[in-house]
Coordinates of C-alpha atoms and ligand atoms in Angstrom, one line a residue:
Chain S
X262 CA 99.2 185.7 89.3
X263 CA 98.8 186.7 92.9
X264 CA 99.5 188.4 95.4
X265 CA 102.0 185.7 97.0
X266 CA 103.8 186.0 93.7
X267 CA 106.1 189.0 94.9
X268 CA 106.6 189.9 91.8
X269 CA 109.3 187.3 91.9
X270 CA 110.7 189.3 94.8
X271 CA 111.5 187.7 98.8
X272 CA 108.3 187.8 100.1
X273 CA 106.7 186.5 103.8
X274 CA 103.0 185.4 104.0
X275 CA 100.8 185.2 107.3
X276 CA 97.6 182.9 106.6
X277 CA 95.7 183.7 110.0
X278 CA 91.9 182.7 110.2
X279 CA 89.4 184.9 112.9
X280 CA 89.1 183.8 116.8
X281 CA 92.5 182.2 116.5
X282 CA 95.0 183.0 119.8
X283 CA 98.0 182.1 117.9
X284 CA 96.7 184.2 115.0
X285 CA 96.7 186.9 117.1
X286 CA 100.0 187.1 119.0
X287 CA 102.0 186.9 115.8
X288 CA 100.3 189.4 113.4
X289 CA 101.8 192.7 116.0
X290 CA 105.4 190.4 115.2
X291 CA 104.5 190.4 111.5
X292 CA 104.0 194.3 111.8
X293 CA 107.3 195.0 113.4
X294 CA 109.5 193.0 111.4
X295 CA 107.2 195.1 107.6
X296 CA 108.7 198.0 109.2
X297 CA 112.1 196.7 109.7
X298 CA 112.8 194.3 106.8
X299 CA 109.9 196.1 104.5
X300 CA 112.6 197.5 102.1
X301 CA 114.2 193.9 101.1
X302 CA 111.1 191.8 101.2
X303 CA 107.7 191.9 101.3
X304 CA 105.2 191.3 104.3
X305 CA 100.9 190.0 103.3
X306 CA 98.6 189.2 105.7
X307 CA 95.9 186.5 104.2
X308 CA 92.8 185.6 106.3
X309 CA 91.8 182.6 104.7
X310 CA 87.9 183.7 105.4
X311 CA 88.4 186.2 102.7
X312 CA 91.0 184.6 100.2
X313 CA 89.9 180.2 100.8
X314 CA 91.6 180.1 97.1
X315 CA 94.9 181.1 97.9
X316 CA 94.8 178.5 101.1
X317 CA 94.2 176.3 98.6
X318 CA 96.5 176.6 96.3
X319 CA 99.5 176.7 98.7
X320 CA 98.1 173.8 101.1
X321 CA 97.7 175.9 104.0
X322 CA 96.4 173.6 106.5
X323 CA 96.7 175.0 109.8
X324 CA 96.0 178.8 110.9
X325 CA 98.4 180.5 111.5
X326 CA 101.3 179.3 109.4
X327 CA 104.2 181.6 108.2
X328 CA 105.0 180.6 104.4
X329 CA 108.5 182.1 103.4
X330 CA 109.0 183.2 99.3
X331 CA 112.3 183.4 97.4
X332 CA 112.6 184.1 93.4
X333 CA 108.6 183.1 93.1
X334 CA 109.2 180.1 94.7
X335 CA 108.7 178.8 98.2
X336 CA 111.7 178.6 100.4
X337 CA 112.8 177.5 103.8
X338 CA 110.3 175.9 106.1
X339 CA 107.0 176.8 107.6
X340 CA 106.1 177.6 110.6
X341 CA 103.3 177.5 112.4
X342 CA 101.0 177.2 115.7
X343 CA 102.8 180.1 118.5
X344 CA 105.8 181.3 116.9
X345 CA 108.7 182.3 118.3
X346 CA 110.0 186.1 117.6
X347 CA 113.4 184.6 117.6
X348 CA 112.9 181.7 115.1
X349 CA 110.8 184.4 112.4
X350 CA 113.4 186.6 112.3
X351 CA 115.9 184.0 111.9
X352 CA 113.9 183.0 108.7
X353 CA 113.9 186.0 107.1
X354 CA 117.3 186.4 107.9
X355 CA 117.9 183.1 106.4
X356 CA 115.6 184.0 103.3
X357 CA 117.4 187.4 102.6
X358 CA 120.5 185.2 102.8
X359 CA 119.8 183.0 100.5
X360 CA 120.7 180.1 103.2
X361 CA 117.7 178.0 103.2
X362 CA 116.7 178.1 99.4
X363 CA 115.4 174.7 99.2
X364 CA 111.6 174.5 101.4
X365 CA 112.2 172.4 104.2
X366 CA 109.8 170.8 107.4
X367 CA 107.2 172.5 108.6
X368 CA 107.2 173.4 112.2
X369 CA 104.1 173.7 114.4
X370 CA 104.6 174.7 117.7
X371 CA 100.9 174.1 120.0
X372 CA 99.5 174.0 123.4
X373 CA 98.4 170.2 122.8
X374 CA 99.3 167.5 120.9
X375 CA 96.4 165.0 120.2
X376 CA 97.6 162.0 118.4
X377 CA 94.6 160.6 117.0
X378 CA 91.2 162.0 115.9
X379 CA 88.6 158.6 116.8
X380 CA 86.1 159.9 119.5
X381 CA 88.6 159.9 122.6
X382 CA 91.1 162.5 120.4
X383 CA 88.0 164.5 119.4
X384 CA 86.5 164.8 122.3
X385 CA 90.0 165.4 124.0
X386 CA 90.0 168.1 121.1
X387 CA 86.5 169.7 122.1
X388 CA 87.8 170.5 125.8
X389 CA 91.6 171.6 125.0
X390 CA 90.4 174.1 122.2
X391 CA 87.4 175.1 124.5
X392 CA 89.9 176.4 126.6
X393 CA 91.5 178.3 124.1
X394 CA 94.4 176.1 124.1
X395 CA 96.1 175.8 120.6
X396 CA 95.2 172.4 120.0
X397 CA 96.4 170.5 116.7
X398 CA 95.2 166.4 116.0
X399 CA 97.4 164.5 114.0
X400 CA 95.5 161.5 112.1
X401 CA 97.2 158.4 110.5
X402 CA 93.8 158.4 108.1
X403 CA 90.5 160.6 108.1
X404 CA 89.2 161.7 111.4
X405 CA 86.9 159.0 112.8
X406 CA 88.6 156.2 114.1
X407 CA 87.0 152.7 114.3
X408 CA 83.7 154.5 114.6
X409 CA 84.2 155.8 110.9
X410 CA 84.3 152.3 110.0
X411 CA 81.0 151.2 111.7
X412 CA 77.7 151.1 110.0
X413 CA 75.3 152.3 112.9
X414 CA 75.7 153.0 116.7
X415 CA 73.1 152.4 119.3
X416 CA 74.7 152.7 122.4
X417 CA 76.0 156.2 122.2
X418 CA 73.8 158.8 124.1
X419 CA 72.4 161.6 122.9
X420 CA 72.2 160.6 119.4
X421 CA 68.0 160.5 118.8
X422 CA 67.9 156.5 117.8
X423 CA 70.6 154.7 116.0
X424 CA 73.2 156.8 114.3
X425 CA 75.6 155.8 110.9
X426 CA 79.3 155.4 112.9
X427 CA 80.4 158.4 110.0
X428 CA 77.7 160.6 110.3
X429 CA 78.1 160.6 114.5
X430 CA 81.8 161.1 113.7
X431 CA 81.0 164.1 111.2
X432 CA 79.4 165.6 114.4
X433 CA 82.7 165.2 116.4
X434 CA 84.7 167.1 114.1
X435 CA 82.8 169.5 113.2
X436 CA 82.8 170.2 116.9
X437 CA 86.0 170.2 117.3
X438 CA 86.6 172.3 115.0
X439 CA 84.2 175.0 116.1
X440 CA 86.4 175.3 118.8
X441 CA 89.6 176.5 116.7
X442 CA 91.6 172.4 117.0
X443 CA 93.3 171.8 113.9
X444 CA 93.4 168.5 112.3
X445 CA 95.6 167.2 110.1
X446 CA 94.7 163.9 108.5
X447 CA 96.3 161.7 106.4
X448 CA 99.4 161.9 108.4
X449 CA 100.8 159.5 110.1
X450 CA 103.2 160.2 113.7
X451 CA 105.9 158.3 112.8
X452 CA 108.4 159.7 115.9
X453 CA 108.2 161.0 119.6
X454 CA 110.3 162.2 121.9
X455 CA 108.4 162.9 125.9
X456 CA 112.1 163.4 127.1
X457 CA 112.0 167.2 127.4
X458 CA 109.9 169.9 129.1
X459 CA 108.6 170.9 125.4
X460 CA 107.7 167.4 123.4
X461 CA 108.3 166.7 120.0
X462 CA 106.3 165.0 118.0
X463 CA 107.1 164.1 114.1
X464 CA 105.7 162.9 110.6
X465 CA 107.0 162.8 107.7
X466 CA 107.0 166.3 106.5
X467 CA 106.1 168.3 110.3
X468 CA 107.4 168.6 113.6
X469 CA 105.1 169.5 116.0
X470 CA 105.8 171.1 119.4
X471 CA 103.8 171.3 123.0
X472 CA 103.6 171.1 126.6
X473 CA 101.6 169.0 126.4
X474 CA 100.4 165.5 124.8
X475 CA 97.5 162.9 124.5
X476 CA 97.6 159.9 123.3
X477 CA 94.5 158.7 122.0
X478 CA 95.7 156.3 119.0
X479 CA 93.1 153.8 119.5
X480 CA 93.0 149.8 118.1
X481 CA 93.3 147.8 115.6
X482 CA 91.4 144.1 114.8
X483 CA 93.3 141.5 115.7
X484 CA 94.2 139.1 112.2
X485 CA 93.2 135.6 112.4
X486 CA 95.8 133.4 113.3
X487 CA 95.7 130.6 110.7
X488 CA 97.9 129.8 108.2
X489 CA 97.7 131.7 104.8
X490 CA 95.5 134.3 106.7
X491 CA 97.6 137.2 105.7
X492 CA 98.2 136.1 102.4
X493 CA 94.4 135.5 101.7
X494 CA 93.7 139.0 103.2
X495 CA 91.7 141.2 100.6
X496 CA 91.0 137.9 98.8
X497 CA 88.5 136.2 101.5
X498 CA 90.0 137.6 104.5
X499 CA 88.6 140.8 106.1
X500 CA 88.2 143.2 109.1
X501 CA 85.5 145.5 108.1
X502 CA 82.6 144.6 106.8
X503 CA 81.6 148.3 105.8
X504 CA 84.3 148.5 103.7
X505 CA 83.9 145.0 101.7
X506 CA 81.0 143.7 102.9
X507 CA 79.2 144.9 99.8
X508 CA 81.3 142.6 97.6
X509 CA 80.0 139.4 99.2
X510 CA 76.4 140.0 97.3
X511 CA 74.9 137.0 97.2
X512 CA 78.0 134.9 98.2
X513 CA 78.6 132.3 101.5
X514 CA 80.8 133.3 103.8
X515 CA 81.6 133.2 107.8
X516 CA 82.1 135.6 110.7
X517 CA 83.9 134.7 113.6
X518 CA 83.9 136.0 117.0
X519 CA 81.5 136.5 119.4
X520 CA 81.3 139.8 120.7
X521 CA 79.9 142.9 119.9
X522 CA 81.3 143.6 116.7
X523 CA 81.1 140.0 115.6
X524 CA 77.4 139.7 116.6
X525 CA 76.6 143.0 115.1
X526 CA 78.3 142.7 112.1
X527 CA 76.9 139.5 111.4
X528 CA 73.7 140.5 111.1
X529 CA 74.7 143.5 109.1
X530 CA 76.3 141.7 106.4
X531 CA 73.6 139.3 106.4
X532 CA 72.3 142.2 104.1
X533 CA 74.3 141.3 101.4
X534 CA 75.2 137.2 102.1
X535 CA 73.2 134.4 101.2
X536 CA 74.0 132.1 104.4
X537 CA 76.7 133.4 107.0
X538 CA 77.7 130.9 109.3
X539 CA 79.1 132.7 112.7
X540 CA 82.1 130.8 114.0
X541 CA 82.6 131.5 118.3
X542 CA 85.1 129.4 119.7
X543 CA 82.5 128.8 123.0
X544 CA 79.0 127.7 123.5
X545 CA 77.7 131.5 124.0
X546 CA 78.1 134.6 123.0
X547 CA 79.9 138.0 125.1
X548 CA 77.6 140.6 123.0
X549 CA 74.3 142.4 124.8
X550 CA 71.2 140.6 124.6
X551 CA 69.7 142.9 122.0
X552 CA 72.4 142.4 119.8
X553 CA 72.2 138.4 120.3
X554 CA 68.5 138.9 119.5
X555 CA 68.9 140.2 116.4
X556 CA 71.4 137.8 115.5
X557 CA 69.0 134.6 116.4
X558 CA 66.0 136.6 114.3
X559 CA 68.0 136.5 111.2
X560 CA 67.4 133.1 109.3
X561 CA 70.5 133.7 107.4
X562 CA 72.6 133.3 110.0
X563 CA 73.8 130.3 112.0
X564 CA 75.8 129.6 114.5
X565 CA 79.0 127.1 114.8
X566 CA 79.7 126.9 118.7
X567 CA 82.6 125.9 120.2
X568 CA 84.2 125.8 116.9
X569 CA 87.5 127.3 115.4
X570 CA 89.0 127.8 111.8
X571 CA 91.9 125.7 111.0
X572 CA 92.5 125.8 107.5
X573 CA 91.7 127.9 104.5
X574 CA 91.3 126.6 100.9
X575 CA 91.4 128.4 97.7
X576 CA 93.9 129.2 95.0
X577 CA 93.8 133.3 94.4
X578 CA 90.9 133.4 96.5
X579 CA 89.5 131.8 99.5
X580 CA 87.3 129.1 98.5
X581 CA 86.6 126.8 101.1
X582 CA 87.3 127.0 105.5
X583 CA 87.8 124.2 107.7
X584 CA 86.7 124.4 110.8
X585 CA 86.7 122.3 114.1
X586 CA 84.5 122.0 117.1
X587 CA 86.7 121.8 119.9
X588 CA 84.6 119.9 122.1
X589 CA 84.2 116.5 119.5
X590 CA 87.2 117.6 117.9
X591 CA 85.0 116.8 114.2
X592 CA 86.5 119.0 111.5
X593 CA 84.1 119.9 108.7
X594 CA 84.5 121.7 104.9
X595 CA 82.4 124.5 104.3
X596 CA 82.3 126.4 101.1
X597 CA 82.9 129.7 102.1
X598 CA 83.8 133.1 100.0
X599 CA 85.1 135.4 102.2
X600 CA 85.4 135.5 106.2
X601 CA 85.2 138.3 108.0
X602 CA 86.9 138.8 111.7
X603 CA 86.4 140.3 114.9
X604 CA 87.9 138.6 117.4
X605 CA 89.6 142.1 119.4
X606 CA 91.8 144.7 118.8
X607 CA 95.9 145.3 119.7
X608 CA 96.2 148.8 120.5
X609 CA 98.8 151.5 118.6
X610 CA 101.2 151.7 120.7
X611 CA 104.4 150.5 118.8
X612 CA 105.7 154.1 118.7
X613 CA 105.3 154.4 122.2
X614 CA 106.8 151.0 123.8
X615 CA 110.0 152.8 125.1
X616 CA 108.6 155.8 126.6
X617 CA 105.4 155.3 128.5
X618 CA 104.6 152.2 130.9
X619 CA 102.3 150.0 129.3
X620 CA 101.2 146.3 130.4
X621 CA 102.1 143.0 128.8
X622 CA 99.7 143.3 125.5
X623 CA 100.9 146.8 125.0
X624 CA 98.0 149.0 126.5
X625 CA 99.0 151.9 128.0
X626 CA 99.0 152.0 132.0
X627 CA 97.0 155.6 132.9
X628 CA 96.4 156.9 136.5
X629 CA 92.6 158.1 137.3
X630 CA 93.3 161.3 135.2
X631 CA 94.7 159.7 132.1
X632 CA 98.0 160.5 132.8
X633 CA 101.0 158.2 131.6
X634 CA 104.6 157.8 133.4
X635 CA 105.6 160.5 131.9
X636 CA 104.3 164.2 133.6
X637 CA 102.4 166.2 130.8
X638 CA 101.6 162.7 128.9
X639 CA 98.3 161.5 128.4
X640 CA 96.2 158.6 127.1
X641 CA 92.6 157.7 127.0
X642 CA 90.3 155.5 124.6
X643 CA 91.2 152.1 123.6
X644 CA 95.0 152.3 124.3
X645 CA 94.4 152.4 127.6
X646 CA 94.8 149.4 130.4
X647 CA 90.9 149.5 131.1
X648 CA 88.1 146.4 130.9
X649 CA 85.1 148.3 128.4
X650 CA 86.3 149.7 125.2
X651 CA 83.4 151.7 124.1
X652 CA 82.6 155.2 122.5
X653 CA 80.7 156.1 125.7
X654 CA 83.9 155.7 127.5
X655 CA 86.5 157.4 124.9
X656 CA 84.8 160.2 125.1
X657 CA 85.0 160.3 129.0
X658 CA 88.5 159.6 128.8
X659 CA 89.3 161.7 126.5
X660 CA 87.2 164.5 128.2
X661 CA 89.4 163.6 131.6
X662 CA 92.7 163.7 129.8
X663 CA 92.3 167.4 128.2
X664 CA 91.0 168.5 131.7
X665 CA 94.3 167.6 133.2
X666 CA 96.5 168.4 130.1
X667 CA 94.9 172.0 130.7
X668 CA 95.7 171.8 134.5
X669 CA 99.2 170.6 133.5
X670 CA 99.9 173.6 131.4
X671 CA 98.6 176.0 133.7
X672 CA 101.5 174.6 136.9
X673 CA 104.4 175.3 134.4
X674 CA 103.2 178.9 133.7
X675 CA 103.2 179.5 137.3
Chain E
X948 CA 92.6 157.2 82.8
X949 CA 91.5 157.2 86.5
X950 CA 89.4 155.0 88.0
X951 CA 88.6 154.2 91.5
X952 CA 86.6 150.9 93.0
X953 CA 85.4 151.8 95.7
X954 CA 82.1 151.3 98.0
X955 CA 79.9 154.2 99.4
X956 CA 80.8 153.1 103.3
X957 CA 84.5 152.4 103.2
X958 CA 86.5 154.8 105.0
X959 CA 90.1 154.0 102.9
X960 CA 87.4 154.9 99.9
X961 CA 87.2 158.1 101.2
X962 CA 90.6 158.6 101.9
X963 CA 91.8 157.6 98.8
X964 CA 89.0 159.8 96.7
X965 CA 90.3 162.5 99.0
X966 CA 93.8 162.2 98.4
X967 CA 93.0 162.2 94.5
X968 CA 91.0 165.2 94.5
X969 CA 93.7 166.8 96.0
X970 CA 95.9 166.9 94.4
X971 CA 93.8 167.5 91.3
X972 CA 93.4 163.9 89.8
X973 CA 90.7 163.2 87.8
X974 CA 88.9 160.1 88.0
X975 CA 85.7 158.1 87.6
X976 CA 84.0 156.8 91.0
X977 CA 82.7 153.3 90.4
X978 CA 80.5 152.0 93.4
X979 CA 80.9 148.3 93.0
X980 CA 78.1 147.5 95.6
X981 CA 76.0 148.5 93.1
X982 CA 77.9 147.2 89.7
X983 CA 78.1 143.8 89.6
X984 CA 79.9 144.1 86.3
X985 CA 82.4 146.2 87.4
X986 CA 83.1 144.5 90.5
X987 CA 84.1 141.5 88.6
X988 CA 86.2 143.7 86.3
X989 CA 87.6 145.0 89.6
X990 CA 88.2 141.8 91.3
X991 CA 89.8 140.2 87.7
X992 CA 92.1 143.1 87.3
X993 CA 93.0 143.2 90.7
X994 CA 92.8 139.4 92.2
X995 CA 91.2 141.3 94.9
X996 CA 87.8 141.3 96.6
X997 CA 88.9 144.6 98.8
X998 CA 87.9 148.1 98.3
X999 CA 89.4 150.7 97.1
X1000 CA 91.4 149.4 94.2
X1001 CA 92.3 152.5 92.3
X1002 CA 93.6 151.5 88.1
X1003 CA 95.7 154.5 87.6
X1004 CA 96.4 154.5 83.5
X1005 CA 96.6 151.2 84.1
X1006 CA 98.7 150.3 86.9
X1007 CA 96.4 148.5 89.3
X1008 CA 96.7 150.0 93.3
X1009 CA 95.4 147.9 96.0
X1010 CA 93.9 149.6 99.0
X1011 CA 94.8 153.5 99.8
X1012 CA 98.6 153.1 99.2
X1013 CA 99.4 156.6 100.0
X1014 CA 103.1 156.2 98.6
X1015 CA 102.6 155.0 95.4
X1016 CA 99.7 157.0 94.9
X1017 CA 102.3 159.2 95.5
X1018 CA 104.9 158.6 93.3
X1019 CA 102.3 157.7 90.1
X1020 CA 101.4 162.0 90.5
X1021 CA 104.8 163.7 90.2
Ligands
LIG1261 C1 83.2 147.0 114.0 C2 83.2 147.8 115.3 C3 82.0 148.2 115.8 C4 81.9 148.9 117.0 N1 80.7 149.3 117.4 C5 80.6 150.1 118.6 C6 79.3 150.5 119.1 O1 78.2 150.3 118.5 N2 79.3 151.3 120.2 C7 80.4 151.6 120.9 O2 80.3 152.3 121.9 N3 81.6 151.2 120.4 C8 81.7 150.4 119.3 N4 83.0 150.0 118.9 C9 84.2 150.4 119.7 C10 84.6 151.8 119.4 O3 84.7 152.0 118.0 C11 85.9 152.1 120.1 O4 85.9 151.9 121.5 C12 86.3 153.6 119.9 O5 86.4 153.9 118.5 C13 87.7 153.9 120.6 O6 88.0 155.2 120.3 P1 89.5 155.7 120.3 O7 89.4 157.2 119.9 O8 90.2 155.3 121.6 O9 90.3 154.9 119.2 P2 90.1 154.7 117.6 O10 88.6 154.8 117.2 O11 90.8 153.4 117.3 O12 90.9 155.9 116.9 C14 92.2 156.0 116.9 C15 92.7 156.9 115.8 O13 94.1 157.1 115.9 C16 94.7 157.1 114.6 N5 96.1 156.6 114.7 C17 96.6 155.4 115.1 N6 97.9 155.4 115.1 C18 98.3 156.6 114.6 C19 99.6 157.2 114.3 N7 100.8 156.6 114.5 N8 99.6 158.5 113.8 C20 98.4 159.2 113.6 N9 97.2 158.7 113.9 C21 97.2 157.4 114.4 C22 93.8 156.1 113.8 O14 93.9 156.3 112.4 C23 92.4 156.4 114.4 O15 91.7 157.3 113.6 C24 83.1 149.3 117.7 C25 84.3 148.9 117.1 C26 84.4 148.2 116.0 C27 85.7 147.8 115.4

């Protein structure tokens, strides 16, 4: 038993954290309405410093949220983020009532809405809460993005030599966090509307609410168009070598591309290959001349130029590729377990196609400072129109896009 | 019985370990860069060379499939 028990009485629990704005404008609320409604139900204040447990055991994700209590059971919805005076006496009313005995969607009502936690979000994250904006992320999976899925970065400044893509991520959050943004992973945006002055925001159990939003939902590897691709995929066909790569001990298989990643990753799962053989449909390579050094050092590894796959072969698993040069137009067989891919990225932007401009592959079209079509909507990282998709350059983005979101906010107070 | 294939670098790994331990599932890690054994066991029970493949009692998940993960806790 404890204290959010109520003895199975109405009950209304504030979970507030320290160095929290929002936390702090509602517990004087919280106050009045003890005095006023103290008789019919009862008021706790939790900082989640002091009692982690409880936080645990209701899920309290976000500081502050407002958890309503009916019969010893939860009841209506939460709410969280600023709260409206109106809206948490309307609650209690509601509990007292009996009208909302079933617990519904969460509300969360921000400064900023981040849609995405890879390093444009974060950083995004790191400026907005900075500010003392109330800054929540919203993540489709753990915080990271493609970086998570990386096995080292070299090219990211600042990091004292090469860095594991999680571990540099790690850094990000943790950052972020410092600063008071609240993430919630493992949730996926699922609806928008930019239409109004505040913007809503939606997945499947929360509606958020801000001035303010940034886009930052990244990329995602672009499938290999051959026949029986998607149907092979998990069985021979990849996109991440960190994530299966370890299953190909010993085994034969290809890479294709012939950029960054695909040189790169190459040689990384050269670790665990016998022979890889890369397949890039020209007679060089786009990657940086360290990383096609690397590639030409490793005498597991070589190289089919000009060369395309056309056909897979296996029963349940891939067993064998065909692949063509396009210059002799020869075809040859080559026994081959698994391919891996990394030939680009589409960005995320499904969700978005009707509301923001956005070119002919679906990026995102951004002024100078990030922002959209739509006032008070930004985007930065790899969904944007831009010609380098790196970390370096999420980061600025993202760094650019909070600045403005911030500036934004301020001209409506005024 | 629990079990999740999984390999030490795979973010959906992570996610789905995660997701488990949240909601207070218990299960046994298997790291099948390092098994060979089990990663045939995986791969034959699965007809799958992916990670994660979680065998929840039995029923075999592919990938971090949030939903029925889901639906195999009520
Ligand atoms: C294999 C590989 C190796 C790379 N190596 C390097 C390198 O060495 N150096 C370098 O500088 N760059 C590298 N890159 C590129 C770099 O990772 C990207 O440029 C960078 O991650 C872009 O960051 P982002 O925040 O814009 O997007 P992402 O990293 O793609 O993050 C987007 C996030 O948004 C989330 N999201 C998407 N849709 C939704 C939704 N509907 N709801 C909620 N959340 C959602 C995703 O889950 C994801 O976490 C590499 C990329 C790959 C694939």
């Amino acid at each position: 038993m404890d204290e959010m028990n109520f003895n199975g009485k109405s009950g209304v629990a504030l979970f507030i954290t320290d160095d929290c704005p929002p936390c702090e404008a509602v517990v004087p609320v919280h106050d009045k309405f003890s005095k006023i409604y103290g008789k019919d139900i009862n008021f706790v204040t939790v900082n989640i410093k002091e009692k982690p447990d409880l936080a645990e055991k209701y899920k309290i994700r976000s500081m502050p949220t407002l958890m309503f209590m009916k019969d010893g059971n939860e009841a209506c919805s939460r709410l969280g983020g600023y709260i409206e005076t109106d809206e948490f006496k309307g609650r209690i009313e509601n509990v007292l009532g009996g009208k909302c005995p079933e617990m519904s969607r969460q509300k969360v009502t921000a400064d900023v809405i981040i849609l995405g936690a890879g390093p444009a979000g974060l950083s995004a994250a790191i400026y907005t809460a900075r500010s003392k904006l109330y800054t929540v992320v919203i993540d489709r999976a753990l915080p990271g993005g493609q970086v998570a899925t990386t096995y080292t970065v070299e090219n990211y400044a600042g990091t004292d030599g090469p860095i594991e893509g999680p571990a540099l991520m790690e850094n990000m959050v943790r950052q972020a966090e410092s600063f008071g943004a609240e993430i919630f992973e493992l949730k996926e945006v699922t609806g928008i509307d930019f239409s109004g002055r505040i913007r809503h925001v939606s997945t499947e159990d929360t509606d958020y609410y801000a001035k303010a939003v940034i886009i930052a939902t990244g990329a995602q590897p672009r499938h290999l168009a051959v026949d029986r691709a998607d149907e092979l995929q998990g069985k021979g066909v990849h996109y991440c070598a960190t994530c299966d790569g370890a299953l190909y001990q010993g085994a034969e298989i290809l890479v294709v591309g012939g950029g960054n990643s695909a040189v790169e990753e190459a040689v990384n799962l050269a670790k665990f290959a016998s022979g890889i053989t890369l397949v890039n449909l020209h007679d060089s390579f786009t990657a940086t001349k360290a990383g096609q050094n690397a590639l030409f050092r490793n005498k597991r590894i070589n190289v089919a130029w000009n060369s395309e796959i056309v056909e897979l072969i296996g029963e349940n698993f891939l067993e064998k590729v065909v692949i063509k040069n396009r210059k002799s137009g020869k075809r040859k067989t080559i026994a081959a377990e698994g391919i891996f891919t990394f030939i680009g990225m589409v960005p995320r932007t499904e969700l978005f196609k009707d509301s923001v401009d956005m070119d002919e592959k679906g990026y995102i079209l951004t002024d100078e400072n990030m922002e959209t079509s739509i006032p008070g909507v930004y985007a930065c990282g790899d969904v944007r129109r831009k010609n380098i998709r790196q970390i370096a350059n999420a980061v600025g983005d993202g760094a650019i896009a909070a600045i403005f979101a911030e500036k934004y906010i301020s001209s409506l107070e005024d | 019985m629990v079990k999740v294939y999984s390999t030490p670098t795979c973010p959906y790994c992570k996610m789905a370990k995660k997701f488990l331990a949240e909601n207070e599932v218990q299960f046994e890690d298997i790291d099948v860069s390092k098994d060979r054994d089990q990663a045939m066991e995986m791969i034959s029970k699965s007809g799958q060379r992916g990670v994660p493949v979680i065998d929840f009692n039995g029923e075999i998940i592919i990938g971090f499939d949030k939903p029925r993960l889901e639906h195999l806790i009520v």
